[in-house]
Amino acid sequence: MLPYIAILASMLIWAASPIATKSALGYLRPLTLVSMRFALAVLLMLVVGLASHSLQRIERRHIPLFLLGGFVQPFLYYVLETYGLRLSASPTVSEVLLSTSPLLAPLFAYVLVRERVTWNNIIGIVISTLGVVMMVTAGNSEFDIGSAWGVVLLLAAVVTAVLYTIILRKIPVQYNSLTIVFYVQAVSLLFFLPMWVVVDAGHISEMSFNWQPLCAVGYLAVFSSVIAFILFCYTVRRIGVTRANAFNNIRPVFTALIMLCFFGEALPWAKWLAMALVITGLFICQYQKK
């Protein structure tokens, strides 16, 4: 049960991340927020890894995997997602597109790592994804797709998210999750910083660095970028790409429950039904005969 507890915890943390991100973006530019988040996360993992002697040295022959992982996600994923969301006219369409990663995961897993995909996996993922679509469209009539480039960039972001899990699967088992996430995010930071210098460095005076955005950055760094990434990495390497990616569908469920419990946002009956579909699909996807 430990991998399932780990991935549910990571999805719960990531479900609250958009709330923290939205809060911070009222004060910081997007690239500044992302760069601060991963710089703090890398520093924290470095300190913890050195203090606990759990940070391992990477063998030279494995460096390309870590470089590719860092380029694909977080760097490329966040760039594609940010600009895709800007070009997409409808938040509903954006959420639906970003929820398609579990549908692509079985194909990529089978082709790239020869991971066994069962009919239970496929049926469960389809049911769960239908639940996500129903959840984000319930009571929402906003379906203007906007720029076609927005759709292309969001779908590309989904592909990078799936490729990231494939890379996690291919990294040798000799490395622990802290080591993997540390080096992958350190590589991403090397890509983010030059972009930050070009895009945001000249706008420092326009941004506000008071306690509210700094608390949001702290949450995103410690919980979303360190704890959740390590838990997700551990789970992917234990239960596989297809079954781990299926849990991405439960993030909108957790987000809706957080909004209900902490912000009093009402949930119509259609969303409760959609949640039931998501959870049912996850159970079917994870089911395996002994």
PDB file of C-alpha atoms in Angstrom:
ATOM      1  CA  MET A   1       0.000   0.000   0.000  1.00  0.00           C
ATOM      2  CA  LEU A   2       2.938   2.365   0.500  1.00  0.00           C
ATOM      3  CA  PRO A   3       3.226   3.450  -3.183  1.00  0.00           C
ATOM      4  CA  TYR A   4      -0.514   4.218  -3.254  1.00  0.00           C
ATOM      5  CA  ILE A   5      -0.337   6.258  -0.063  1.00  0.00           C
ATOM      6  CA  ALA A   6       2.664   8.093  -1.520  1.00  0.00           C
ATOM      7  CA  ILE A   7       0.997   8.970  -4.817  1.00  0.00           C
ATOM      8  CA  LEU A   8      -2.272  10.039  -3.165  1.00  0.00           C
ATOM      9  CA  ALA A   9      -0.253  12.353  -0.902  1.00  0.00           C
ATOM     10  CA  SER A  10       1.593  13.794  -3.915  1.00  0.00           C
ATOM     11  CA  MET A  11      -1.669  14.365  -5.810  1.00  0.00           C
ATOM     12  CA  LEU A  12      -3.222  16.075  -2.766  1.00  0.00           C
ATOM     13  CA  ILE A  13      -0.215  18.405  -2.552  1.00  0.00           C
ATOM     14  CA  TRP A  14      -0.329  19.171  -6.277  1.00  0.00           C
ATOM     15  CA  ALA A  15      -4.095  19.732  -6.098  1.00  0.00           C
ATOM     16  CA  ALA A  16      -3.486  22.652  -3.736  1.00  0.00           C
ATOM     17  CA  SER A  17      -0.626  24.019  -5.850  1.00  0.00           C
ATOM     18  CA  PRO A  18      -2.821  26.049  -8.267  1.00  0.00           C
ATOM     19  CA  ILE A  19      -4.245  27.941  -5.281  1.00  0.00           C
ATOM     20  CA  ALA A  20      -0.739  28.858  -4.077  1.00  0.00           C
ATOM     21  CA  THR A  21       0.368  29.677  -7.627  1.00  0.00           C
ATOM     22  CA  LYS A  22      -2.600  31.965  -8.226  1.00  0.00           C
ATOM     23  CA  SER A  23      -1.882  33.744  -4.938  1.00  0.00           C
ATOM     24  CA  ALA A  24       1.782  34.301  -5.821  1.00  0.00           C
ATOM     25  CA  LEU A  25       1.087  35.438  -9.396  1.00  0.00           C
ATOM     26  CA  GLY A  26      -0.710  38.473  -7.995  1.00  0.00           C
ATOM     27  CA  TYR A  27       2.737  39.740  -6.949  1.00  0.00           C
ATOM     28  CA  LEU A  28       5.331  37.920  -9.085  1.00  0.00           C
ATOM     29  CA  ARG A  29       5.806  37.311 -12.802  1.00  0.00           C
ATOM     30  CA  PRO A  30       5.426  33.646 -13.873  1.00  0.00           C
ATOM     31  CA  LEU A  31       9.074  32.933 -14.702  1.00  0.00           C
ATOM     32  CA  THR A  32      10.243  34.615 -11.496  1.00  0.00           C
ATOM     33  CA  LEU A  33       7.845  32.471  -9.473  1.00  0.00           C
ATOM     34  CA  VAL A  34       8.983  29.230 -11.135  1.00  0.00           C
ATOM     35  CA  SER A  35      12.689  30.095 -10.856  1.00  0.00           C
ATOM     36  CA  MET A  36      12.389  30.992  -7.150  1.00  0.00           C
ATOM     37  CA  ARG A  37      10.386  27.837  -6.506  1.00  0.00           C
ATOM     38  CA  PHE A  38      12.912  25.440  -8.011  1.00  0.00           C
ATOM     39  CA  ALA A  39      15.971  27.321  -6.723  1.00  0.00           C
ATOM     40  CA  LEU A  40      14.646  26.960  -3.169  1.00  0.00           C
ATOM     41  CA  ALA A  41      13.696  23.305  -3.786  1.00  0.00           C
ATOM     42  CA  VAL A  42      17.161  22.410  -5.135  1.00  0.00           C
ATOM     43  CA  LEU A  43      18.858  24.174  -2.204  1.00  0.00           C
ATOM     44  CA  LEU A  44      16.652  22.359   0.306  1.00  0.00           C
ATOM     45  CA  MET A  45      17.310  18.939  -1.270  1.00  0.00           C
ATOM     46  CA  LEU A  46      21.045  19.658  -1.364  1.00  0.00           C
ATOM     47  CA  VAL A  47      21.115  20.461   2.361  1.00  0.00           C
ATOM     48  CA  VAL A  48      18.961  17.442   3.316  1.00  0.00           C
ATOM     49  CA  GLY A  49      20.874  15.109   0.991  1.00  0.00           C
ATOM     50  CA  LEU A  50      24.288  16.130   2.310  1.00  0.00           C
ATOM     51  CA  ALA A  51      23.171  16.100   5.955  1.00  0.00           C
ATOM     52  CA  SER A  52      21.622  12.625   5.645  1.00  0.00           C
ATOM     53  CA  HIS A  53      24.323  11.269   3.284  1.00  0.00           C
ATOM     54  CA  SER A  54      21.538  10.129   0.947  1.00  0.00           C
ATOM     55  CA  LEU A  55      22.603  12.161  -2.105  1.00  0.00           C
ATOM     56  CA  GLN A  56      24.335   9.758  -4.477  1.00  0.00           C
ATOM     57  CA  ARG A  57      26.957  10.383  -7.139  1.00  0.00           C
ATOM     58  CA  ILE A  58      25.742   9.840 -10.720  1.00  0.00           C
ATOM     59  CA  GLU A  59      27.723   7.562 -13.000  1.00  0.00           C
ATOM     60  CA  ARG A  60      28.884   9.251 -16.206  1.00  0.00           C
ATOM     61  CA  ARG A  61      26.926   6.878 -18.462  1.00  0.00           C
ATOM     62  CA  HIS A  62      23.663   7.854 -16.754  1.00  0.00           C
ATOM     63  CA  ILE A  63      24.110  11.642 -17.036  1.00  0.00           C
ATOM     64  CA  PRO A  64      22.188  11.919 -20.375  1.00  0.00           C
ATOM     65  CA  LEU A  65      19.052  10.485 -18.729  1.00  0.00           C
ATOM     66  CA  PHE A  66      19.173  13.105 -15.972  1.00  0.00           C
ATOM     67  CA  LEU A  67      19.838  15.904 -18.481  1.00  0.00           C
ATOM     68  CA  LEU A  68      16.889  14.801 -20.602  1.00  0.00           C
ATOM     69  CA  GLY A  69      14.663  14.457 -17.537  1.00  0.00           C
ATOM     70  CA  GLY A  70      15.511  17.977 -16.354  1.00  0.00           C
ATOM     71  CA  PHE A  71      14.869  19.451 -19.783  1.00  0.00           C
ATOM     72  CA  VAL A  72      11.528  17.646 -20.243  1.00  0.00           C
ATOM     73  CA  GLN A  73      10.109  18.379 -16.791  1.00  0.00           C
ATOM     74  CA  PRO A  74       9.945  20.712 -14.985  1.00  0.00           C
ATOM     75  CA  PHE A  75      11.491  23.084 -17.588  1.00  0.00           C
ATOM     76  CA  LEU A  76       9.768  22.260 -20.893  1.00  0.00           C
ATOM     77  CA  TYR A  77       6.474  21.274 -19.256  1.00  0.00           C
ATOM     78  CA  TYR A  78       6.119  24.555 -17.369  1.00  0.00           C
ATOM     79  CA  VAL A  79       7.081  26.678 -20.391  1.00  0.00           C
ATOM     80  CA  LEU A  80       4.582  24.890 -22.666  1.00  0.00           C
ATOM     81  CA  GLU A  81       1.830  24.922 -20.036  1.00  0.00           C
ATOM     82  CA  THR A  82       2.265  28.623 -19.198  1.00  0.00           C
ATOM     83  CA  TYR A  83       2.147  29.844 -22.790  1.00  0.00           C
ATOM     84  CA  GLY A  84      -0.544  27.309 -23.710  1.00  0.00           C
ATOM     85  CA  LEU A  85      -2.784  28.623 -20.934  1.00  0.00           C
ATOM     86  CA  ARG A  86      -2.180  32.185 -22.110  1.00  0.00           C
ATOM     87  CA  LEU A  87      -3.277  31.357 -25.657  1.00  0.00           C
ATOM     88  CA  SER A  88      -6.254  29.185 -24.645  1.00  0.00           C
ATOM     89  CA  ALA A  89      -9.466  31.198 -24.320  1.00  0.00           C
ATOM     90  CA  SER A  90     -11.257  28.695 -22.079  1.00  0.00           C
ATOM     91  CA  PRO A  91      -9.999  27.420 -18.697  1.00  0.00           C
ATOM     92  CA  THR A  92     -12.375  24.478 -19.112  1.00  0.00           C
ATOM     93  CA  VAL A  93     -10.809  23.387 -22.405  1.00  0.00           C
ATOM     94  CA  SER A  94      -7.347  23.832 -20.861  1.00  0.00           C
ATOM     95  CA  GLU A  95      -8.182  21.601 -17.904  1.00  0.00           C
ATOM     96  CA  VAL A  96      -9.629  18.919 -20.170  1.00  0.00           C
ATOM     97  CA  LEU A  97      -6.521  18.948 -22.401  1.00  0.00           C
ATOM     98  CA  LEU A  98      -4.151  18.800 -19.417  1.00  0.00           C
ATOM     99  CA  SER A  99      -6.068  15.816 -18.017  1.00  0.00           C
ATOM    100  CA  THR A 100      -5.316  13.612 -21.032  1.00  0.00           C
ATOM    101  CA  SER A 101      -1.911  12.372 -19.813  1.00  0.00           C
ATOM    102  CA  PRO A 102      -3.344   9.092 -18.431  1.00  0.00           C
ATOM    103  CA  LEU A 103      -4.775   8.352 -21.890  1.00  0.00           C
ATOM    104  CA  LEU A 104      -1.359   8.716 -23.545  1.00  0.00           C
ATOM    105  CA  ALA A 105       0.617   6.945 -20.815  1.00  0.00           C
ATOM    106  CA  PRO A 106      -0.242   3.319 -21.819  1.00  0.00           C
ATOM    107  CA  LEU A 107       0.861   3.899 -25.426  1.00  0.00           C
ATOM    108  CA  PHE A 108       4.156   5.540 -24.443  1.00  0.00           C
ATOM    109  CA  ALA A 109       4.788   2.969 -21.704  1.00  0.00           C
ATOM    110  CA  TYR A 110       4.283   0.052 -24.066  1.00  0.00           C
ATOM    111  CA  VAL A 111       6.306   1.490 -26.963  1.00  0.00           C
ATOM    112  CA  LEU A 112       9.226   2.956 -24.995  1.00  0.00           C
ATOM    113  CA  VAL A 113       9.677   0.667 -21.974  1.00  0.00           C
ATOM    114  CA  ARG A 114       7.611  -2.383 -23.017  1.00  0.00           C
ATOM    115  CA  GLU A 115       5.467  -2.026 -19.915  1.00  0.00           C
ATOM    116  CA  ARG A 116       2.548  -4.476 -19.827  1.00  0.00           C
ATOM    117  CA  VAL A 117      -0.806  -2.733 -20.318  1.00  0.00           C
ATOM    118  CA  THR A 118      -3.995  -4.628 -19.454  1.00  0.00           C
ATOM    119  CA  TRP A 119      -7.617  -4.064 -20.451  1.00  0.00           C
ATOM    120  CA  ASN A 120      -8.290  -3.138 -16.817  1.00  0.00           C
ATOM    121  CA  ASN A 121      -5.756  -0.315 -17.154  1.00  0.00           C
ATOM    122  CA  ILE A 122      -7.319   1.005 -20.354  1.00  0.00           C
ATOM    123  CA  ILE A 123     -10.972   0.738 -19.241  1.00  0.00           C
ATOM    124  CA  GLY A 124     -10.211   2.286 -15.845  1.00  0.00           C
ATOM    125  CA  ILE A 125      -8.303   5.200 -17.385  1.00  0.00           C
ATOM    126  CA  VAL A 126     -11.102   5.915 -19.876  1.00  0.00           C
ATOM    127  CA  ILE A 127     -13.782   5.883 -17.133  1.00  0.00           C
ATOM    128  CA  SER A 128     -11.640   8.053 -14.880  1.00  0.00           C
ATOM    129  CA  THR A 129     -10.894  10.544 -17.679  1.00  0.00           C
ATOM    130  CA  LEU A 130     -14.599  10.799 -18.524  1.00  0.00           C
ATOM    131  CA  GLY A 131     -15.136  11.683 -14.874  1.00  0.00           C
ATOM    132  CA  VAL A 132     -12.534  14.453 -15.114  1.00  0.00           C
ATOM    133  CA  VAL A 133     -14.134  15.868 -18.279  1.00  0.00           C
ATOM    134  CA  MET A 134     -17.537  15.773 -16.590  1.00  0.00           C
ATOM    135  CA  MET A 135     -16.128  17.516 -13.512  1.00  0.00           C
ATOM    136  CA  VAL A 136     -14.499  20.427 -15.336  1.00  0.00           C
ATOM    137  CA  THR A 137     -17.438  20.955 -17.714  1.00  0.00           C
ATOM    138  CA  ALA A 138     -20.299  20.630 -15.197  1.00  0.00           C
ATOM    139  CA  GLY A 139     -22.135  23.957 -14.999  1.00  0.00           C
ATOM    140  CA  ASN A 140     -19.605  25.590 -17.307  1.00  0.00           C
ATOM    141  CA  SER A 141     -20.692  26.690 -20.760  1.00  0.00           C
ATOM    142  CA  GLU A 142     -17.352  28.274 -21.689  1.00  0.00           C
ATOM    143  CA  PHE A 143     -16.020  26.214 -24.588  1.00  0.00           C
ATOM    144  CA  ASP A 144     -14.194  28.761 -26.750  1.00  0.00           C
ATOM    145  CA  ILE A 145     -10.996  26.946 -27.686  1.00  0.00           C
ATOM    146  CA  GLY A 146      -9.132  30.128 -28.596  1.00  0.00           C
ATOM    147  CA  SER A 147      -5.857  29.929 -30.504  1.00  0.00           C
ATOM    148  CA  ALA A 148      -5.024  26.591 -32.118  1.00  0.00           C
ATOM    149  CA  TRP A 149      -1.464  27.152 -30.938  1.00  0.00           C
ATOM    150  CA  GLY A 150      -2.763  27.130 -27.367  1.00  0.00           C
ATOM    151  CA  VAL A 151      -4.187  23.642 -27.912  1.00  0.00           C
ATOM    152  CA  VAL A 152      -0.943  22.461 -29.538  1.00  0.00           C
ATOM    153  CA  LEU A 153       1.193  23.791 -26.674  1.00  0.00           C
ATOM    154  CA  LEU A 154      -1.050  22.242 -23.988  1.00  0.00           C
ATOM    155  CA  LEU A 155      -0.997  18.851 -25.725  1.00  0.00           C
ATOM    156  CA  ALA A 156       2.784  19.147 -26.038  1.00  0.00           C
ATOM    157  CA  ALA A 157       2.931  19.816 -22.297  1.00  0.00           C
ATOM    158  CA  VAL A 158       0.959  16.613 -21.690  1.00  0.00           C
ATOM    159  CA  VAL A 159       3.419  14.652 -23.852  1.00  0.00           C
ATOM    160  CA  THR A 160       6.379  16.022 -21.859  1.00  0.00           C
ATOM    161  CA  ALA A 161       4.666  15.008 -18.602  1.00  0.00           C
ATOM    162  CA  VAL A 162       4.283  11.433 -19.857  1.00  0.00           C
ATOM    163  CA  LEU A 163       7.856  11.360 -21.193  1.00  0.00           C
ATOM    164  CA  TYR A 164       9.082  12.465 -17.761  1.00  0.00           C
ATOM    165  CA  THR A 165       7.514   9.380 -16.158  1.00  0.00           C
ATOM    166  CA  ILE A 166       9.097   7.201 -18.859  1.00  0.00           C
ATOM    167  CA  ILE A 167      12.507   8.684 -18.023  1.00  0.00           C
ATOM    168  CA  LEU A 168      11.932   8.030 -14.303  1.00  0.00           C
ATOM    169  CA  ARG A 169      11.192   4.429 -15.194  1.00  0.00           C
ATOM    170  CA  LYS A 170      14.387   4.093 -17.268  1.00  0.00           C
ATOM    171  CA  ILE A 171      16.737   5.576 -14.655  1.00  0.00           C
ATOM    172  CA  PRO A 172      18.539   2.637 -12.990  1.00  0.00           C
ATOM    173  CA  VAL A 173      17.156   1.401  -9.663  1.00  0.00           C
ATOM    174  CA  GLN A 174      20.485   2.069  -7.940  1.00  0.00           C
ATOM    175  CA  TYR A 175      19.503   5.730  -7.438  1.00  0.00           C
ATOM    176  CA  ASN A 176      17.106   6.770  -4.669  1.00  0.00           C
ATOM    177  CA  SER A 177      14.219   9.166  -5.282  1.00  0.00           C
ATOM    178  CA  LEU A 178      15.886  12.150  -3.566  1.00  0.00           C
ATOM    179  CA  THR A 179      18.932  11.819  -5.822  1.00  0.00           C
ATOM    180  CA  ILE A 180      16.824  11.592  -8.968  1.00  0.00           C
ATOM    181  CA  VAL A 181      14.587  14.564  -8.163  1.00  0.00           C
ATOM    182  CA  PHE A 182      17.532  16.709  -6.991  1.00  0.00           C
ATOM    183  CA  TYR A 183      19.581  16.297 -10.157  1.00  0.00           C
ATOM    184  CA  VAL A 184      16.582  16.550 -12.485  1.00  0.00           C
ATOM    185  CA  GLN A 185      15.438  19.820 -10.894  1.00  0.00           C
ATOM    186  CA  ALA A 186      19.001  21.173 -10.745  1.00  0.00           C
ATOM    187  CA  VAL A 187      19.246  20.626 -14.514  1.00  0.00           C
ATOM    188  CA  SER A 188      15.882  22.351 -15.000  1.00  0.00           C
ATOM    189  CA  LEU A 189      17.116  25.315 -12.988  1.00  0.00           C
ATOM    190  CA  LEU A 190      20.040  25.688 -15.391  1.00  0.00           C
ATOM    191  CA  PHE A 191      17.488  26.141 -18.205  1.00  0.00           C
ATOM    192  CA  PHE A 192      15.171  28.409 -16.198  1.00  0.00           C
ATOM    193  CA  LEU A 193      17.782  30.931 -15.031  1.00  0.00           C
ATOM    194  CA  PRO A 194      18.914  32.188 -18.485  1.00  0.00           C
ATOM    195  CA  MET A 195      15.249  32.572 -19.485  1.00  0.00           C
ATOM    196  CA  TRP A 196      14.584  34.497 -16.279  1.00  0.00           C
ATOM    197  CA  VAL A 197      17.499  36.866 -17.011  1.00  0.00           C
ATOM    198  CA  VAL A 198      16.147  37.576 -20.493  1.00  0.00           C
ATOM    199  CA  VAL A 199      12.420  37.789 -19.677  1.00  0.00           C
ATOM    200  CA  ASP A 200      11.953  38.889 -16.056  1.00  0.00           C
ATOM    201  CA  ALA A 201      15.210  40.331 -14.690  1.00  0.00           C
ATOM    202  CA  GLY A 202      14.358  43.799 -15.979  1.00  0.00           C
ATOM    203  CA  HIS A 203      11.006  43.782 -14.179  1.00  0.00           C
ATOM    204  CA  ILE A 204      12.229  43.163 -10.609  1.00  0.00           C
ATOM    205  CA  SER A 205      11.148  46.622  -9.455  1.00  0.00           C
ATOM    206  CA  GLU A 206       7.566  45.947 -10.613  1.00  0.00           C
ATOM    207  CA  MET A 207       7.171  42.875  -8.388  1.00  0.00           C
ATOM    208  CA  SER A 208       6.294  42.693  -4.697  1.00  0.00           C
ATOM    209  CA  PHE A 209       8.179  40.315  -2.388  1.00  0.00           C
ATOM    210  CA  ASN A 210       6.082  40.557   0.772  1.00  0.00           C
ATOM    211  CA  TRP A 211       5.081  37.672   3.036  1.00  0.00           C
ATOM    212  CA  GLN A 212       2.114  36.457   0.960  1.00  0.00           C
ATOM    213  CA  PRO A 213       3.964  35.537  -2.269  1.00  0.00           C
ATOM    214  CA  LEU A 214       6.948  34.291  -0.270  1.00  0.00           C
ATOM    215  CA  CYS A 215       4.719  31.916   1.727  1.00  0.00           C
ATOM    216  CA  ALA A 216       3.195  30.669  -1.524  1.00  0.00           C
ATOM    217  CA  VAL A 217       6.679  30.134  -3.022  1.00  0.00           C
ATOM    218  CA  GLY A 218       7.681  28.303   0.176  1.00  0.00           C
ATOM    219  CA  TYR A 219       4.718  25.922  -0.151  1.00  0.00           C
ATOM    220  CA  LEU A 220       5.393  25.312  -3.846  1.00  0.00           C
ATOM    221  CA  ALA A 221       9.087  24.661  -3.211  1.00  0.00           C
ATOM    222  CA  VAL A 222       8.914  22.485  -0.079  1.00  0.00           C
ATOM    223  CA  PHE A 223       5.725  20.555  -0.716  1.00  0.00           C
ATOM    224  CA  SER A 224       5.039  20.675  -4.482  1.00  0.00           C
ATOM    225  CA  SER A 225       8.611  20.577  -5.821  1.00  0.00           C
ATOM    226  CA  VAL A 226      10.337  18.429  -3.183  1.00  0.00           C
ATOM    227  CA  ILE A 227       7.949  16.194  -1.259  1.00  0.00           C
ATOM    228  CA  ALA A 228       5.382  15.591  -4.024  1.00  0.00           C
ATOM    229  CA  PHE A 229       8.020  15.030  -6.739  1.00  0.00           C
ATOM    230  CA  ILE A 230       9.922  12.545  -4.546  1.00  0.00           C
ATOM    231  CA  LEU A 231       6.733  10.648  -3.656  1.00  0.00           C
ATOM    232  CA  PHE A 232       5.659  10.548  -7.318  1.00  0.00           C
ATOM    233  CA  CYS A 233       9.109   9.370  -8.442  1.00  0.00           C
ATOM    234  CA  TYR A 234       9.030   6.589  -5.836  1.00  0.00           C
ATOM    235  CA  THR A 235       5.573   5.451  -6.980  1.00  0.00           C
ATOM    236  CA  VAL A 236       6.359   5.436 -10.717  1.00  0.00           C
ATOM    237  CA  ARG A 237       9.369   3.217 -10.096  1.00  0.00           C
ATOM    238  CA  ARG A 238       7.260   0.845  -7.985  1.00  0.00           C
ATOM    239  CA  ILE A 239       3.953   0.463  -9.884  1.00  0.00           C
ATOM    240  CA  GLY A 240       4.843   1.631 -13.404  1.00  0.00           C
ATOM    241  CA  VAL A 241       4.060   4.466 -15.791  1.00  0.00           C
ATOM    242  CA  THR A 242       0.476   3.567 -16.737  1.00  0.00           C
ATOM    243  CA  ARG A 243      -0.912   2.967 -13.261  1.00  0.00           C
ATOM    244  CA  ALA A 244       0.925   5.945 -11.729  1.00  0.00           C
ATOM    245  CA  ASN A 245      -0.245   8.371 -14.440  1.00  0.00           C
ATOM    246  CA  ALA A 246      -3.853   7.287 -13.895  1.00  0.00           C
ATOM    247  CA  PHE A 247      -3.750   9.042 -10.518  1.00  0.00           C
ATOM    248  CA  ASN A 248      -3.392  12.420 -12.256  1.00  0.00           C
ATOM    249  CA  ASN A 249      -7.155  12.203 -12.754  1.00  0.00           C
ATOM    250  CA  ILE A 250      -7.796  12.489  -9.031  1.00  0.00           C
ATOM    251  CA  ARG A 251      -6.161  15.927  -8.786  1.00  0.00           C
ATOM    252  CA  PRO A 252      -9.314  17.833  -9.877  1.00  0.00           C
ATOM    253  CA  VAL A 253     -11.255  15.839  -7.272  1.00  0.00           C
ATOM    254  CA  PHE A 254      -8.866  16.896  -4.521  1.00  0.00           C
ATOM    255  CA  THR A 255      -8.898  20.510  -5.774  1.00  0.00           C
ATOM    256  CA  ALA A 256     -12.718  20.574  -5.680  1.00  0.00           C
ATOM    257  CA  LEU A 257     -12.750  19.142  -2.141  1.00  0.00           C
ATOM    258  CA  ILE A 258     -10.153  21.682  -0.979  1.00  0.00           C
ATOM    259  CA  MET A 259     -12.263  24.516  -2.416  1.00  0.00           C
ATOM    260  CA  LEU A 260     -15.330  23.059  -0.683  1.00  0.00           C
ATOM    261  CA  CYS A 261     -13.704  22.564   2.732  1.00  0.00           C
ATOM    262  CA  PHE A 262     -11.586  25.715   2.958  1.00  0.00           C
ATOM    263  CA  PHE A 263     -13.287  28.236   0.661  1.00  0.00           C
ATOM    264  CA  GLY A 264     -16.940  27.159   0.830  1.00  0.00           C
ATOM    265  CA  GLU A 265     -17.260  26.655  -2.937  1.00  0.00           C
ATOM    266  CA  ALA A 266     -20.447  24.686  -3.697  1.00  0.00           C
ATOM    267  CA  LEU A 267     -20.312  21.343  -5.502  1.00  0.00           C
ATOM    268  CA  PRO A 268     -23.357  20.477  -7.671  1.00  0.00           C
ATOM    269  CA  TRP A 269     -24.560  16.877  -7.872  1.00  0.00           C
ATOM    270  CA  ALA A 270     -22.946  16.461 -11.313  1.00  0.00           C
ATOM    271  CA  LYS A 271     -19.501  17.029  -9.808  1.00  0.00           C
ATOM    272  CA  TRP A 272     -20.140  14.478  -7.051  1.00  0.00           C
ATOM    273  CA  LEU A 273     -21.099  11.976  -9.741  1.00  0.00           C
ATOM    274  CA  ALA A 274     -17.965  12.886 -11.687  1.00  0.00           C
ATOM    275  CA  MET A 275     -15.840  12.264  -8.575  1.00  0.00           C
ATOM    276  CA  ALA A 276     -17.413   8.818  -8.218  1.00  0.00           C
ATOM    277  CA  LEU A 277     -16.507   8.051 -11.854  1.00  0.00           C
ATOM    278  CA  VAL A 278     -12.904   9.177 -11.329  1.00  0.00           C
ATOM    279  CA  ILE A 279     -12.453   7.019  -8.232  1.00  0.00           C
ATOM    280  CA  THR A 280     -14.199   4.004  -9.795  1.00  0.00           C
ATOM    281  CA  GLY A 281     -11.939   4.280 -12.842  1.00  0.00           C
ATOM    282  CA  LEU A 282      -8.854   4.388 -10.633  1.00  0.00           C
ATOM    283  CA  PHE A 283      -9.881   1.216  -8.801  1.00  0.00           C
ATOM    284  CA  ILE A 284     -10.477  -0.597 -12.109  1.00  0.00           C
ATOM    285  CA  CYS A 285      -7.140   0.628 -13.489  1.00  0.00           C
ATOM    286  CA  GLN A 286      -5.186  -0.595 -10.455  1.00  0.00           C
ATOM    287  CA  TYR A 287      -6.910  -3.982 -10.227  1.00  0.00           C
ATOM    288  CA  GLN A 288      -4.687  -6.975 -10.967  1.00  0.00           C
ATOM    289  CA  LYS A 289      -5.458 -10.663 -10.712  1.00  0.00           C
ATOM    290  CA  LYS A 290      -3.108 -12.602  -8.470  1.00  0.00           C
TER     291      LYS A 290
END
